[in-house]
CSV table of C-alpha atoms in Angstrom, one decimal:
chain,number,residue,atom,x,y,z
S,12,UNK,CA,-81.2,-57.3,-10.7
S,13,UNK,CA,-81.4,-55.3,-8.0
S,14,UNK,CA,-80.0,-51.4,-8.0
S,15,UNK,CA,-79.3,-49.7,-4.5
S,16,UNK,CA,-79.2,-46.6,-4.2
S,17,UNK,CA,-75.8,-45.6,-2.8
S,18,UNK,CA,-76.8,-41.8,-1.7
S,19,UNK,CA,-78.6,-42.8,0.9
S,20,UNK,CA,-75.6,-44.7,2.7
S,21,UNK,CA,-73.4,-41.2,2.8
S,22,UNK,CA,-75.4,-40.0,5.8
S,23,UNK,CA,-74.9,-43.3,7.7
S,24,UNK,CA,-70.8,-43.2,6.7
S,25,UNK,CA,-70.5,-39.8,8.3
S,26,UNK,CA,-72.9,-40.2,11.2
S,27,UNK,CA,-70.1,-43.7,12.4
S,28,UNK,CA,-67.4,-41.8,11.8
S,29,UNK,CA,-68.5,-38.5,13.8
S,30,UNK,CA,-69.4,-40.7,16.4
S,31,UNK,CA,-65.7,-42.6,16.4
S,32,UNK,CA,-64.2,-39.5,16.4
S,33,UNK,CA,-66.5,-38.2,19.6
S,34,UNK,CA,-65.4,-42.0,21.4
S,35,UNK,CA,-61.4,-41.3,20.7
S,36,UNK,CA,-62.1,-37.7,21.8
S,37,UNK,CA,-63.0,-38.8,25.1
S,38,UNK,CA,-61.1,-41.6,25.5
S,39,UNK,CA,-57.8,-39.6,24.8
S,40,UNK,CA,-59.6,-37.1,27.2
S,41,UNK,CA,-59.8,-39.6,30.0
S,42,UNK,CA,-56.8,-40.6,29.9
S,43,UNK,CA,-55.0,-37.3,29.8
S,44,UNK,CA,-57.0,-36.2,33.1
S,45,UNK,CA,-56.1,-39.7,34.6
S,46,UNK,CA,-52.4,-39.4,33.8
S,47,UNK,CA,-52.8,-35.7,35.3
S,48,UNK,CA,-54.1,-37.0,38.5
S,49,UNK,CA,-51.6,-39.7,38.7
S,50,UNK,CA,-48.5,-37.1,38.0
S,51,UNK,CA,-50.0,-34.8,40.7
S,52,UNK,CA,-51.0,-37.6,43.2
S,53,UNK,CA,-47.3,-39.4,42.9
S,54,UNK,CA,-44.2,-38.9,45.3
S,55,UNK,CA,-42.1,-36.0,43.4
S,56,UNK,CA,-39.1,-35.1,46.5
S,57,UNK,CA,-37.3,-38.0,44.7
S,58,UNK,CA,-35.7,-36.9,41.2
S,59,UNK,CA,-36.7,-40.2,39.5
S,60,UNK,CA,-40.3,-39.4,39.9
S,61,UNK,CA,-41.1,-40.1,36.5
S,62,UNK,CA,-40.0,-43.6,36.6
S,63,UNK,CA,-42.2,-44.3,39.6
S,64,UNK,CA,-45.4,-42.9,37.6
S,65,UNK,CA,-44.2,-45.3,34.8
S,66,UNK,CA,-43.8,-48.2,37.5
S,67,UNK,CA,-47.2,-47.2,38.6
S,68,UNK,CA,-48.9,-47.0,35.2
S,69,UNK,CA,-47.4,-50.0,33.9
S,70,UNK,CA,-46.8,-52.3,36.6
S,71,UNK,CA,-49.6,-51.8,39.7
S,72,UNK,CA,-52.4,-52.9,38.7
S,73,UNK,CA,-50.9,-56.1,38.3
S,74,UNK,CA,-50.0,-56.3,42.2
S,75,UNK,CA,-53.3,-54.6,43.6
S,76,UNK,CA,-55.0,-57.4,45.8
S,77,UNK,CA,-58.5,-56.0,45.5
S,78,UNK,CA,-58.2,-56.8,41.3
S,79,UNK,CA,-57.8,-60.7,42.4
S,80,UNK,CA,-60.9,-60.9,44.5
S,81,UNK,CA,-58.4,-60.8,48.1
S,82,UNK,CA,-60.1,-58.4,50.4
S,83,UNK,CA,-58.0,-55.4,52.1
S,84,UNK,CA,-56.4,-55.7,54.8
């Protein structure tokens, strides 16, 4: 029968789950400063300005041409 030693896999549990929390730390981080940007860069004379970032957010990347390999123009 074989016995493990279970101490020495502590260190590994809390090394993956520092570096999870360091990965949704930045993540989150991201994509506060990319909603920042996108709140600041949007049209806000209009007083449904919040719907257009949500139109943007949700719904442009579907219609960008560039994503579907057809050049600018």
């Amino acid at each position: 029968m074989v016995v493990i030693d279970l101490g020495s896999f502590l260190g590994v549990g809390m090394v993956l789950m520092q570096l999870l929390r360091l990965l949704t730390v930045v993540t989150l981080g991201s994509l506060a400063a990319s909603y920042g940007i996108l709140v600041w860069r949007v049209d806000k004379r209009g007083v449904y300005f919040a719907f257009k970032c949500a139109w943007y957010t949700l719904f442009d990347p579907l219609h960008r041409p560039y994503l579907h390999g057809v050049p600018n123009s």
